[in-house]
Amino acid sequence: MIFRGGPLLGFFIIRRMGAHLSSPRTDKTSAFGGDLAKDSTQFGCTSMQGWRVSMEDAHLAIPDFIKHKNGSIGLYGVFDGHGGHYVSTWCSKHFHDLFRDELQAHPDMPIDINVEPRMPVEKCVAESLQSAFLRVDEELLKPEIEAELKSYYKPVDKAEVPGTCMDSSDILKVLLPNKRSTREALKILEAIKNPEGLDQQCRSIPIESEDVTMDAVGGEEERAHYASMIQEVCVDSGNYGREGVSEFSFEYAKGDMSAYSDELDDISPEDSIDAIMEEPYGEAIAHGCGAASVVLAVTPGPNPCLVAANAGDSRVILCRAGKAIPLSHDHKPGLPEESERIRRAGGSVTNGRVDGNLNLSRAIGDLSFKQDHTLKPEEQRISAFPDVRICPISKEDDFVILACDGIWDCKTNQEVVDFVRERINSAKEKNAYDGSTLSKICEELCDACVSKNPSESEGIGCDNMTVIIVKLGDSILDNKNVDHTVTMYRRPLGSL
C-alpha cells in the first residue's frame, strides 16, 4: 500500500497489519548458499506470508559479501516491514551497497584487502553498520528513491480477502506533527466513517465528550485528506477494488463532511482503490512505512567475530554449545532507555506504543517520527540507530538464527535453537545433510509456528515469517579467540 498524508495533519496510516486471509498462504520462498570450502558461512532461508493479507518481510543473504585477506565477510539481514513492504524491500535490495560504501570509507579500514586494518576489523564493521542504518533514512528522503518505492506497489489479491478480514486493529492512526492522541484520532475517525463499514468492535468504541464535527478537524484540505483515507478502508465487503469502493456509502460521507474540496469530488464509486493508491499525494511513502531491521556480519581472520546490529524487534540468536545466546534485544517503547529518549524528543508512550501508535521504538523508515531537526538521528522518537553487539566466535558455536517477530512470538529463543539443532544433527546422523538442509529446516520452523486458527491463537502465529539460519564453518571455528564474551559496541563520542 502506498501511504499519503496531508501537509497539515500528517496522515493516517491505514494498515492491514491485523488483517487475515480466509486461510494462510503457506507457500514459501526459500534459498540456500555458501560454500564452506571457501566461505566462512553457509545459509538457508525462507519467507512465508501466512495469514496476513500481504507480505511485508524482506531479507538479504550474501555469504561472500566482501573478500578479505583472511576470508570472506558474510552479510545477512531480516527486514520486518510495517505499514507496507516498501522500506523492507528497499533495504533487502540496497542495504549491502550502503554498508559497503560505509566500510570502504571507514578511515581505519584499508581498501586493499591484503592490508590489515588499523583497528580490529569487527570494530570497523560495527561502526559501518551503524552508519549504514542511518544512511538508509537519508536515502529514503531522495526523490529518486521515493519513485523506486512507488514502483514496488502491488495490489492485494482481492480473491483471497474475506469479507471480515479487517477490524479495528487494522487501522493505525498516525496524526503528526500535531501529536493527536489515540482518543482524538478515534473521534475523528468516528466523525467521518461509514457506520456500516467498520466491524462491531470498532463501532462499539465509546467516544467521550462531545461529538467531533469536521469543522473541528480542520479546513478543506484536511477534510479531503481524511476522506481519501477512508476510501481505503472499504471494509464492509473486504474488497479493495471497484466492488469494495462502490459499497462504501459515499453519500453518507459527503453529507456528513459537507465541505469537501474539489479533490474529494473527483473521487467516485467507480474509481478503483488501486487507481487511487497510485496517485501521488502528500508525504513520502517512508513517512508512514518502516522496517524492524537486524543485520549480521561474520568477520573472518585469526580472531573471527559475529557483529549483530538491530533496530526493532527482529532477533539474532547464536547457538553456542546448544544454548541460545542473544545477540540482540527487542527495542520496545516501554524500556527505560527507550521511553526516556522518546519523552526527551517530545513524544509519549501510551499502552506500550510511541505516541499511542507504533509498538517499536527503533526502526528504519517511519520518518514522520523523525521530524525534529534539532535532534540527532539517534535522539529521535523513533530511531534507526542500531544497537551493535560483537561476539568473538568460540569453538562451541554452531549456527546463528535471524528471524522476524513472527517466529519469536511463537517460540522462545531456546525453543528455536533446539528445533534447528535437532534437525541439523538428525540430518548429519542420516548422512542427509546437504546445501538445502538449512532452508528445509527454516520451512519446517515456519510450519511449526503458523496458527491453525487465528481466533483460538489470539493472533499468535498469524504474522509474516522470515528465517535465516547461518551455519558457521570450521575455518572460523578453529581460531585464536580467548575471550568469547558478547559485548555491546560503544562508538566513541563525537565519531558519528
Tab-separated table of C-alpha atoms in Angstrom:
chain	number	residue	atom	x	y	z
A	1	MET	CA	0.000	0.000	0.000
A	2	ILE	CA	1.244	3.478	-0.842
A	3	PHE	CA	0.726	5.906	2.017
A	4	ARG	CA	-0.102	9.530	1.590
A	5	GLY	CA	-0.523	12.352	4.013
A	6	GLY	CA	-1.815	15.883	4.167
A	7	PRO	CA	0.778	18.535	4.986
A	8	LEU	CA	-1.188	19.975	7.919
A	9	LEU	CA	-2.091	16.930	9.960
A	10	GLY	CA	0.386	14.377	8.700
A	11	PHE	CA	-1.539	11.263	7.750
A	12	PHE	CA	-3.474	8.186	8.682
A	13	ILE	CA	-1.611	5.010	8.049
A	14	ILE	CA	-4.307	2.593	7.003
A	15	ARG	CA	-2.611	-0.669	7.717
A	16	ARG	CA	-3.623	-4.218	7.179
A	17	MET	CA	-1.375	-5.434	9.981
A	18	GLY	CA	-4.179	-7.320	11.667
A	19	ALA	CA	-5.991	-8.299	8.500
A	20	HIS	CA	-6.227	-12.035	7.965
A	21	LEU	CA	-6.883	-14.131	4.909
A	22	SER	CA	-9.559	-16.798	4.941
A	23	SER	CA	-6.738	-19.376	5.015
A	24	PRO	CA	-2.977	-18.978	5.402
A	25	ARG	CA	-0.620	-18.762	2.463
A	26	THR	CA	1.929	-21.401	3.390
A	27	ASP	CA	3.811	-21.453	0.099
A	28	LYS	CA	7.368	-20.350	0.769
A	29	THR	CA	10.202	-18.566	-0.955
A	30	SER	CA	13.410	-20.339	0.040
A	31	ALA	CA	17.083	-20.187	-0.848
A	32	PHE	CA	20.420	-21.556	0.302
A	33	GLY	CA	24.035	-20.856	-0.467
A	34	GLY	CA	27.599	-20.546	0.713
A	35	ASP	CA	30.495	-22.911	0.206
A	36	LEU	CA	32.254	-23.732	3.466
A	37	ALA	CA	35.313	-24.764	1.480
A	38	LYS	CA	35.928	-21.098	0.635
A	39	ASP	CA	33.387	-19.066	2.638
A	40	SER	CA	33.210	-18.756	6.407
A	41	THR	CA	29.460	-19.415	6.430
A	42	GLN	CA	26.641	-21.108	4.580
A	43	PHE	CA	22.968	-20.306	4.904
A	44	GLY	CA	19.416	-21.411	4.331
A	45	CYS	CA	16.420	-19.087	4.458
A	46	THR	CA	12.700	-18.949	3.824
A	47	SER	CA	9.819	-16.479	3.889
A	48	MET	CA	6.121	-17.234	4.306
A	49	GLN	CA	3.200	-14.813	4.091
A	50	GLY	CA	0.966	-16.820	6.420
A	51	TRP	CA	-2.405	-15.395	7.405
A	52	ARG	CA	-1.572	-11.807	6.552
A	53	VAL	CA	-3.155	-10.090	3.567
A	54	SER	CA	0.261	-9.080	2.233
A	55	MET	CA	3.912	-9.977	2.675
A	56	GLU	CA	5.906	-7.185	4.314
A	57	ASP	CA	9.125	-9.035	5.220
A	58	ALA	CA	12.303	-8.995	3.161
A	59	HIS	CA	15.828	-10.238	3.706
A	60	LEU	CA	19.359	-10.445	2.316
A	61	ALA	CA	21.929	-13.232	2.446
A	62	ILE	CA	25.423	-12.804	0.984
A	63	PRO	CA	27.947	-15.344	2.326
A	64	ASP	CA	30.835	-13.862	0.323
A	65	PHE	CA	29.944	-10.199	0.679
A	66	ILE	CA	33.448	-8.739	0.868
A	67	LYS	CA	36.687	-10.590	0.242
A	68	HIS	CA	39.295	-10.019	2.931
A	69	LYS	CA	42.841	-11.302	3.144
A	70	ASN	CA	41.665	-13.729	5.824
A	71	GLY	CA	38.470	-14.822	4.049
A	72	SER	CA	35.030	-13.508	3.147
A	73	ILE	CA	32.846	-11.292	5.299
A	74	GLY	CA	29.343	-12.768	5.285
A	75	LEU	CA	26.343	-10.445	5.482
A	76	TYR	CA	22.780	-11.406	6.434
A	77	GLY	CA	19.709	-9.357	7.277
A	78	VAL	CA	16.000	-9.588	8.046
A	79	PHE	CA	13.777	-6.558	7.482
A	80	ASP	CA	10.303	-6.849	9.005
A	81	GLY	CA	8.173	-4.212	7.335
A	82	HIS	CA	5.229	-2.373	8.834
A	83	GLY	CA	2.867	-0.041	7.041
A	84	GLY	CA	3.759	-1.851	3.832
A	85	HIS	CA	6.665	-3.716	2.284
A	86	TYR	CA	8.291	-0.663	0.709
A	87	VAL	CA	11.088	0.094	3.168
A	88	SER	CA	11.847	-3.566	3.891
A	89	THR	CA	12.058	-4.362	0.172
A	90	TRP	CA	14.335	-1.400	-0.457
A	91	CYS	CA	16.632	-2.480	2.372
A	92	SER	CA	16.883	-6.010	1.001
A	93	LYS	CA	17.942	-4.594	-2.358
A	94	HIS	CA	20.268	-1.811	-1.274
A	95	PHE	CA	21.436	-2.105	2.331
A	96	HIS	CA	24.531	-4.084	1.365
A	97	ASP	CA	25.606	-1.327	-1.034
A	98	LEU	CA	25.318	1.328	1.669
A	99	PHE	CA	27.199	-0.864	4.111
A	100	ARG	CA	29.964	-1.493	1.577
A	101	ASP	CA	30.276	2.248	0.972
A	102	GLU	CA	30.492	2.962	4.688
A	103	LEU	CA	33.009	0.186	5.283
A	104	GLN	CA	35.249	1.277	2.423
A	105	ALA	CA	35.042	4.883	3.601
A	106	HIS	CA	35.975	3.978	7.178
A	107	PRO	CA	39.272	5.705	7.987
A	108	ASP	CA	40.685	2.604	9.671
A	109	MET	CA	39.571	0.093	7.037
A	110	PRO	CA	42.033	-0.111	4.119
A	111	ILE	CA	40.666	-0.503	0.618
A	112	ASP	CA	43.407	-3.027	-0.149
A	113	ILE	CA	42.055	-6.358	1.106
A	114	ASN	CA	45.612	-7.598	1.658
A	115	VAL	CA	46.375	-4.864	4.194
A	116	GLU	CA	45.416	-5.284	7.827
A	117	PRO	CA	43.053	-2.571	9.153
A	118	ARG	CA	44.412	-0.130	11.731
A	119	MET	CA	41.758	-1.204	14.216
A	120	PRO	CA	40.129	-4.624	14.657
A	121	VAL	CA	38.002	-5.369	11.610
A	122	GLU	CA	34.973	-6.140	13.781
A	123	LYS	CA	35.019	-2.585	15.153
A	124	CYS	CA	35.244	-1.150	11.645
A	125	VAL	CA	32.278	-3.339	10.726
A	126	ALA	CA	30.318	-2.275	13.822
A	127	GLU	CA	30.727	1.419	13.097
A	128	SER	CA	29.975	0.935	9.410
A	129	LEU	CA	26.760	-0.932	10.252
A	130	GLN	CA	25.648	1.931	12.485
A	131	SER	CA	26.368	4.442	9.740
A	132	ALA	CA	24.612	2.318	7.119
A	133	PHE	CA	21.410	2.081	9.189
A	134	LEU	CA	21.292	5.872	9.441
A	135	ARG	CA	22.171	6.250	5.753
A	136	VAL	CA	19.036	4.333	4.791
A	137	ASP	CA	16.835	7.032	6.338
A	138	GLU	CA	18.788	9.681	4.441
A	139	GLU	CA	18.364	7.801	1.178
A	140	LEU	CA	14.620	7.356	1.706
A	141	LEU	CA	14.183	11.132	1.536
A	142	LYS	CA	15.540	11.369	-2.014
A	143	PRO	CA	13.019	11.828	-4.870
A	144	GLU	CA	14.564	9.039	-6.932
A	145	ILE	CA	14.219	6.636	-4.001
A	146	GLU	CA	10.608	7.697	-3.495
A	147	ALA	CA	9.986	6.842	-7.148
A	148	GLU	CA	11.537	3.422	-6.629
A	149	LEU	CA	9.384	2.789	-3.559
A	150	LYS	CA	6.260	3.606	-5.559
A	151	SER	CA	7.332	1.119	-8.200
A	152	TYR	CA	7.076	-1.633	-5.571
A	153	TYR	CA	3.307	-1.194	-5.278
A	154	LYS	CA	1.276	-4.300	-5.942
A	155	PRO	CA	-2.475	-4.609	-5.289
A	156	VAL	CA	-3.916	-7.029	-2.790
A	157	ASP	CA	-5.263	-10.230	-4.323
A	158	LYS	CA	-8.971	-9.491	-3.860
A	159	ALA	CA	-9.979	-13.112	-4.339
A	160	GLU	CA	-8.114	-14.100	-1.172
A	161	VAL	CA	-9.524	-11.428	1.137
A	162	PRO	CA	-12.640	-12.457	3.071
A	163	GLY	CA	-15.389	-10.011	3.872
A	164	THR	CA	-14.469	-9.955	7.546
A	165	CYS	CA	-10.751	-9.551	7.084
A	166	MET	CA	-10.442	-6.048	8.510
A	167	ASP	CA	-11.258	-4.995	12.017
A	168	SER	CA	-10.339	-2.087	14.227
A	169	SER	CA	-6.821	-3.395	14.759
A	170	ASP	CA	-6.149	-2.898	11.040
A	171	ILE	CA	-6.299	0.877	11.294
A	172	LEU	CA	-3.244	2.532	12.757
A	173	LYS	CA	-3.740	6.199	13.373
A	174	VAL	CA	-0.713	8.422	12.941
A	175	LEU	CA	-1.632	12.088	13.256
A	176	LEU	CA	1.542	14.115	13.054
A	177	PRO	CA	3.005	16.616	13.539
A	178	ASN	CA	0.043	17.717	15.688
A	179	LYS	CA	0.610	14.777	18.070
A	180	ARG	CA	-3.071	13.959	18.362
A	181	SER	CA	-3.833	11.291	20.918
A	182	THR	CA	-5.334	7.947	20.030
A	183	ARG	CA	-8.595	9.093	21.633
A	184	GLU	CA	-8.687	12.177	19.397
A	185	ALA	CA	-7.884	10.046	16.374
A	186	LEU	CA	-10.777	7.730	17.194
A	187	LYS	CA	-13.106	10.703	17.488
A	188	ILE	CA	-12.042	11.953	14.086
A	189	LEU	CA	-12.498	8.509	12.615
A	190	GLU	CA	-15.938	8.281	14.205
A	191	ALA	CA	-16.903	11.612	12.661
A	192	ILE	CA	-16.177	10.555	9.093
A	193	LYS	CA	-16.548	6.796	8.961
A	194	ASN	CA	-19.352	4.775	7.468
A	195	PRO	CA	-21.044	3.145	10.496
A	196	GLU	CA	-21.682	0.005	8.472
A	197	GLY	CA	-18.144	-0.105	7.150
A	198	LEU	CA	-16.258	-0.990	10.293
A	199	ASP	CA	-16.731	-4.046	12.397
A	200	GLN	CA	-18.796	-4.082	15.564
A	201	GLN	CA	-15.699	-3.899	17.737
A	202	CYS	CA	-14.670	-0.590	16.234
A	203	ARG	CA	-18.207	0.816	16.175
A	204	SER	CA	-18.635	-0.002	19.847
A	205	ILE	CA	-15.640	2.061	20.982
A	206	PRO	CA	-17.013	4.735	23.349
A	207	ILE	CA	-16.426	8.258	22.107
A	208	GLU	CA	-16.049	10.611	25.031
A	209	SER	CA	-17.339	14.196	25.410
A	210	GLU	CA	-18.972	15.980	22.514
A	211	ASP	CA	-19.219	14.570	19.020
A	212	VAL	CA	-16.435	15.611	16.730
A	213	THR	CA	-17.519	17.522	13.652
A	214	MET	CA	-15.445	18.032	10.571
A	215	ASP	CA	-15.222	21.711	11.476
A	216	ALA	CA	-13.221	20.576	14.497
A	217	VAL	CA	-10.946	18.511	12.311
A	218	GLY	CA	-9.760	21.342	10.127
A	219	GLY	CA	-10.066	23.031	6.770
A	220	GLU	CA	-10.960	21.747	3.347
A	221	GLU	CA	-7.545	20.282	2.601
A	222	GLU	CA	-7.572	18.290	5.831
A	223	ARG	CA	-11.138	17.121	5.244
A	224	ALA	CA	-10.273	15.914	1.778
A	225	HIS	CA	-7.287	14.118	3.208
A	226	TYR	CA	-9.361	12.198	5.728
A	227	ALA	CA	-11.979	11.393	3.126
A	228	SER	CA	-9.374	9.909	0.815
A	229	MET	CA	-8.004	7.817	3.656
A	230	ILE	CA	-11.463	6.462	4.423
A	231	GLN	CA	-11.746	5.471	0.776
A	232	GLU	CA	-9.002	2.968	1.505
A	233	VAL	CA	-10.862	1.244	4.296
A	234	CYS	CA	-13.905	-0.002	2.351
A	235	VAL	CA	-14.162	-2.862	4.731
A	236	ASP	CA	-17.747	-3.972	4.607
A	237	SER	CA	-17.092	-6.045	1.501
A	238	GLY	CA	-13.447	-6.766	2.266
A	239	ASN	CA	-12.534	-5.999	-1.356
A	240	TYR	CA	-10.103	-3.296	-2.323
A	241	GLY	CA	-11.136	-2.916	-5.922
A	242	ARG	CA	-14.186	-1.419	-7.605
A	243	GLU	CA	-16.742	-3.532	-5.755
A	244	GLY	CA	-15.372	-2.542	-2.363
A	245	VAL	CA	-15.453	1.138	-3.189
A	246	SER	CA	-18.955	1.077	-4.588
A	247	GLU	CA	-20.313	-0.471	-1.418
A	248	PHE	CA	-18.857	2.320	0.676
A	249	SER	CA	-21.529	4.927	1.308
A	250	PHE	CA	-20.214	7.976	-0.491
A	251	GLU	CA	-23.435	9.845	0.090
A	252	TYR	CA	-23.103	9.283	3.821
A	253	ALA	CA	-19.528	10.524	3.881
A	254	LYS	CA	-20.163	13.521	1.689
A	255	GLY	CA	-23.263	14.502	3.613
A	256	ASP	CA	-21.572	14.206	6.975
A	257	MET	CA	-18.466	16.080	5.923
A	258	SER	CA	-20.400	18.651	3.872
A	259	ALA	CA	-17.439	20.788	2.865
A	260	TYR	CA	-15.048	18.621	0.887
A	261	SER	CA	-12.598	20.150	-1.504
A	262	ASP	CA	-12.596	19.525	-5.229
A	263	GLU	CA	-10.207	16.635	-4.644
A	264	LEU	CA	-12.869	14.590	-2.901
A	265	ASP	CA	-15.439	15.427	-5.560
A	266	ASP	CA	-13.096	13.865	-8.093
A	267	ILE	CA	-13.420	10.510	-6.308
A	268	SER	CA	-16.364	8.436	-7.419
A	269	PRO	CA	-17.666	4.957	-6.603
A	270	GLU	CA	-16.359	3.843	-9.961
A	271	ASP	CA	-12.778	4.694	-9.037
A	272	SER	CA	-10.798	1.632	-8.002
A	273	ILE	CA	-8.743	1.725	-4.857
A	274	ASP	CA	-5.778	0.510	-6.898
A	275	ALA	CA	-6.003	3.588	-9.106
A	276	ILE	CA	-6.394	5.897	-6.129
A	277	MET	CA	-3.416	4.311	-4.429
A	278	GLU	CA	-1.161	5.002	-7.392
A	279	GLU	CA	-1.799	8.746	-7.303
A	280	PRO	CA	0.944	10.785	-5.614
A	281	TYR	CA	-0.303	12.553	-2.525
A	282	GLY	CA	1.412	14.434	0.229
A	283	GLU	CA	4.189	12.954	2.316
A	284	ALA	CA	6.788	10.463	1.154
A	285	ILE	CA	5.996	6.778	1.480
A	286	ALA	CA	8.712	6.264	4.083
A	287	HIS	CA	6.990	8.767	6.375
A	288	GLY	CA	4.362	6.132	7.106
A	289	CYS	CA	6.266	2.937	6.442
A	290	GLY	CA	9.228	1.311	8.139
A	291	ALA	CA	11.082	-1.872	8.978
A	292	ALA	CA	12.341	-3.509	12.137
A	293	SER	CA	15.813	-4.448	10.969
A	294	VAL	CA	18.506	-6.840	12.082
A	295	VAL	CA	21.794	-7.423	10.263
A	296	LEU	CA	24.611	-9.876	10.979
A	297	ALA	CA	28.148	-9.579	9.652
A	298	VAL	CA	30.544	-12.504	10.113
A	299	THR	CA	34.167	-11.389	10.075
A	300	PRO	CA	36.972	-13.886	9.295
A	301	GLY	CA	40.581	-13.966	10.398
A	302	PRO	CA	42.538	-15.316	13.356
A	303	ASN	CA	40.029	-13.650	15.693
A	304	PRO	CA	36.699	-14.038	13.852
A	305	CYS	CA	33.604	-12.358	15.241
A	306	LEU	CA	29.866	-12.092	14.851
A	307	VAL	CA	28.758	-8.461	14.591
A	308	ALA	CA	24.997	-8.031	15.020
A	309	ALA	CA	23.126	-4.747	14.559
A	310	ASN	CA	19.436	-4.379	15.348
A	311	ALA	CA	16.805	-1.664	15.411
A	312	GLY	CA	13.401	-3.098	16.320
A	313	ASP	CA	12.152	-6.483	17.464
A	314	SER	CA	13.640	-8.900	14.964
A	315	ARG	CA	16.352	-11.008	16.585
A	316	VAL	CA	19.747	-12.623	16.118
A	317	ILE	CA	20.328	-15.706	18.272
A	318	LEU	CA	23.556	-17.729	18.449
A	319	CYS	CA	23.640	-21.434	19.254
A	320	ARG	CA	26.664	-21.963	21.498
A	321	ALA	CA	27.105	-25.453	22.941
A	322	GLY	CA	23.389	-25.961	22.428
A	323	LYS	CA	22.413	-22.839	24.374
A	324	ALA	CA	20.635	-19.804	22.929
A	325	ILE	CA	22.821	-16.695	23.201
A	326	PRO	CA	21.008	-13.450	22.269
A	327	LEU	CA	22.957	-11.066	20.047
A	328	SER	CA	20.133	-8.522	20.068
A	329	HIS	CA	17.300	-7.307	22.244
A	330	ASP	CA	13.852	-6.058	21.314
A	331	HIS	CA	13.507	-2.285	21.180
A	332	LYS	CA	10.159	-1.614	22.822
A	333	PRO	CA	8.852	1.813	23.907
A	334	GLY	CA	8.409	0.627	27.499
A	335	LEU	CA	12.119	0.027	28.067
A	336	PRO	CA	13.506	2.753	30.366
A	337	GLU	CA	16.235	3.917	27.989
A	338	GLU	CA	13.813	3.947	25.066
A	339	SER	CA	10.953	5.731	26.840
A	340	GLU	CA	13.361	8.343	28.184
A	341	ARG	CA	14.604	9.120	24.665
A	342	ILE	CA	11.039	9.271	23.348
A	343	ARG	CA	9.993	11.744	26.053
A	344	ARG	CA	13.076	13.902	25.557
A	345	ALA	CA	12.152	14.095	21.877
A	346	GLY	CA	8.675	15.366	22.761
A	347	GLY	CA	6.841	12.076	22.351
A	348	SER	CA	4.962	9.864	24.755
A	349	VAL	CA	4.479	6.181	25.475
A	350	THR	CA	0.839	5.118	25.719
A	351	ASN	CA	-0.211	1.494	26.053
A	352	GLY	CA	3.276	0.423	25.055
A	353	ARG	CA	3.227	2.484	21.855
A	354	VAL	CA	5.083	5.593	20.749
A	355	ASP	CA	2.511	8.399	20.783
A	356	GLY	CA	-0.084	5.653	21.135
A	357	ASN	CA	0.695	4.338	17.662
A	358	LEU	CA	3.860	2.359	16.909
A	359	ASN	CA	4.838	-0.517	19.192
A	360	LEU	CA	8.516	-0.236	18.265
A	361	SER	CA	10.955	2.387	19.484
A	362	ARG	CA	13.554	1.867	16.759
A	363	ALA	CA	13.170	1.139	13.075
A	364	ILE	CA	14.419	2.152	9.677
A	365	GLY	CA	11.932	4.464	7.963
A	366	ASP	CA	8.895	5.796	9.877
A	367	LEU	CA	10.176	9.246	9.018
A	368	SER	CA	7.157	11.028	10.499
A	369	PHE	CA	8.597	10.240	13.916
A	370	LYS	CA	11.954	11.760	12.936
A	371	GLN	CA	10.984	15.329	12.098
A	372	ASP	CA	12.729	17.265	14.883
A	373	HIS	CA	15.720	18.666	13.039
A	374	THR	CA	17.257	19.970	16.264
A	375	LEU	CA	17.889	16.373	17.328
A	376	LYS	CA	20.429	13.845	16.106
A	377	PRO	CA	19.109	10.697	14.381
A	378	GLU	CA	19.806	8.616	17.482
A	379	GLU	CA	17.763	11.073	19.598
A	380	GLN	CA	14.503	10.982	17.619
A	381	ARG	CA	11.292	9.432	18.961
A	382	ILE	CA	11.785	6.514	16.586
A	383	SER	CA	15.448	5.986	15.816
A	384	ALA	CA	17.154	3.911	13.145
A	385	PHE	CA	20.364	3.891	15.163
A	386	PRO	CA	21.066	0.232	15.949
A	387	ASP	CA	22.498	-1.431	18.979
A	388	VAL	CA	25.548	-3.416	17.886
A	389	ARG	CA	26.951	-6.441	19.683
A	390	ILE	CA	30.296	-8.061	18.978
A	391	CYS	CA	30.724	-11.739	19.774
A	392	PRO	CA	34.126	-13.421	19.308
A	393	ILE	CA	33.463	-16.837	17.797
A	394	SER	CA	34.032	-19.870	20.003
A	395	LYS	CA	34.796	-23.452	19.019
A	396	GLU	CA	31.473	-24.313	20.684
A	397	ASP	CA	29.485	-22.101	18.307
A	398	ASP	CA	27.354	-23.868	15.744
A	399	PHE	CA	24.898	-21.606	13.923
A	400	VAL	CA	23.097	-18.266	14.118
A	401	ILE	CA	19.388	-17.638	13.556
A	402	LEU	CA	17.972	-14.366	12.257
A	403	ALA	CA	14.188	-14.070	12.253
A	404	CYS	CA	11.345	-11.594	12.467
A	405	ASP	CA	8.952	-11.420	15.410
A	406	GLY	CA	6.524	-13.689	13.565
A	407	ILE	CA	8.789	-16.506	14.760
A	408	TRP	CA	9.758	-15.166	18.189
A	409	ASP	CA	6.129	-14.510	19.118
A	410	CYS	CA	5.546	-18.254	18.819
A	411	LYS	CA	8.689	-19.786	20.287
A	412	THR	CA	11.342	-18.794	22.789
A	413	ASN	CA	14.950	-18.295	21.771
A	414	GLN	CA	15.892	-21.669	23.236
A	415	GLU	CA	12.960	-23.455	21.612
A	416	VAL	CA	14.026	-22.199	18.201
A	417	VAL	CA	17.654	-23.182	18.804
A	418	ASP	CA	16.575	-26.656	19.936
A	419	PHE	CA	14.288	-27.013	16.910
A	420	VAL	CA	17.085	-26.179	14.467
A	421	ARG	CA	19.837	-28.075	16.271
A	422	GLU	CA	17.859	-31.310	16.497
A	423	ARG	CA	17.179	-31.274	12.771
A	424	ILE	CA	20.736	-30.447	11.782
A	425	ASN	CA	22.051	-33.270	13.954
A	426	SER	CA	19.418	-35.658	12.624
A	427	ALA	CA	20.345	-34.869	9.022
A	428	LYS	CA	24.029	-35.435	9.768
A	429	GLU	CA	23.344	-38.737	11.523
A	430	LYS	CA	21.468	-39.929	8.435
A	431	ASN	CA	24.193	-38.624	6.095
A	432	ALA	CA	21.461	-36.482	4.584
A	433	TYR	CA	22.943	-33.061	5.339
A	434	ASP	CA	23.477	-31.042	2.173
A	435	GLY	CA	23.199	-27.484	0.920
A	436	SER	CA	19.411	-27.450	1.117
A	437	THR	CA	19.148	-28.773	4.675
A	438	LEU	CA	19.117	-25.369	6.343
A	439	SER	CA	16.396	-23.925	4.106
A	440	LYS	CA	14.264	-27.026	4.665
A	441	ILE	CA	14.598	-26.557	8.422
A	442	CYS	CA	13.539	-22.921	8.009
A	443	GLU	CA	10.436	-24.115	6.178
A	444	GLU	CA	9.646	-26.632	8.908
A	445	LEU	CA	10.031	-23.919	11.538
A	446	CYS	CA	7.516	-21.683	9.773
A	447	ASP	CA	5.071	-24.575	9.508
A	448	ALA	CA	5.517	-25.276	13.215
A	449	CYS	CA	4.753	-21.649	14.087
A	450	VAL	CA	1.817	-20.816	11.814
A	451	SER	CA	-1.543	-20.737	13.570
A	452	LYS	CA	-4.200	-23.264	12.682
A	453	ASN	CA	-6.940	-20.920	13.881
A	454	PRO	CA	-6.309	-17.178	14.420
A	455	SER	CA	-9.259	-16.851	16.792
A	456	GLU	CA	-8.060	-19.630	19.061
A	457	SER	CA	-4.423	-18.488	18.980
A	458	GLU	CA	-5.447	-14.850	19.573
A	459	GLY	CA	-3.362	-13.762	16.606
A	460	ILE	CA	-0.188	-15.622	17.595
A	461	GLY	CA	1.240	-17.422	14.585
A	462	CYS	CA	-0.583	-15.194	12.110
A	463	ASP	CA	2.245	-12.840	11.193
A	464	ASN	CA	4.551	-12.944	8.190
A	465	MET	CA	7.530	-15.202	8.903
A	466	THR	CA	11.117	-14.937	7.699
A	467	VAL	CA	14.032	-17.040	8.965
A	468	ILE	CA	17.713	-17.284	8.068
A	469	ILE	CA	19.966	-19.987	9.527
A	470	VAL	CA	23.680	-19.201	9.202
A	471	LYS	CA	25.989	-22.203	9.687
A	472	LEU	CA	29.488	-21.365	10.872
A	473	GLY	CA	32.328	-23.118	9.059
A	474	ASP	CA	35.358	-24.868	10.503
A	475	SER	CA	37.616	-22.165	9.078
A	476	ILE	CA	36.328	-19.646	11.612
A	477	LEU	CA	35.559	-22.069	14.440
A	478	ASP	CA	39.238	-23.017	14.610
A	479	ASN	CA	40.577	-19.682	15.840
A	480	LYS	CA	42.715	-17.910	18.429
A	481	ASN	CA	39.936	-16.207	20.385
A	482	VAL	CA	40.339	-16.481	24.145
A	483	ASP	CA	37.536	-14.248	25.418
A	484	HIS	CA	34.160	-15.148	23.899
A	485	THR	CA	32.062	-12.608	25.805
A	486	VAL	CA	29.296	-10.807	23.927
A	487	THR	CA	29.787	-7.046	24.287
A	488	MET	CA	27.729	-4.049	23.258
A	489	TYR	CA	29.832	-1.862	20.994
A	490	ARG	CA	30.039	1.715	22.235
A	491	ARG	CA	31.065	4.069	19.494
A	492	PRO	CA	33.492	6.768	20.646
A	493	LEU	CA	31.738	10.056	21.427
A	494	GLY	CA	31.809	12.528	18.565
A	495	SER	CA	32.569	9.899	15.921
A	496	LEU	CA	29.071	9.880	14.413
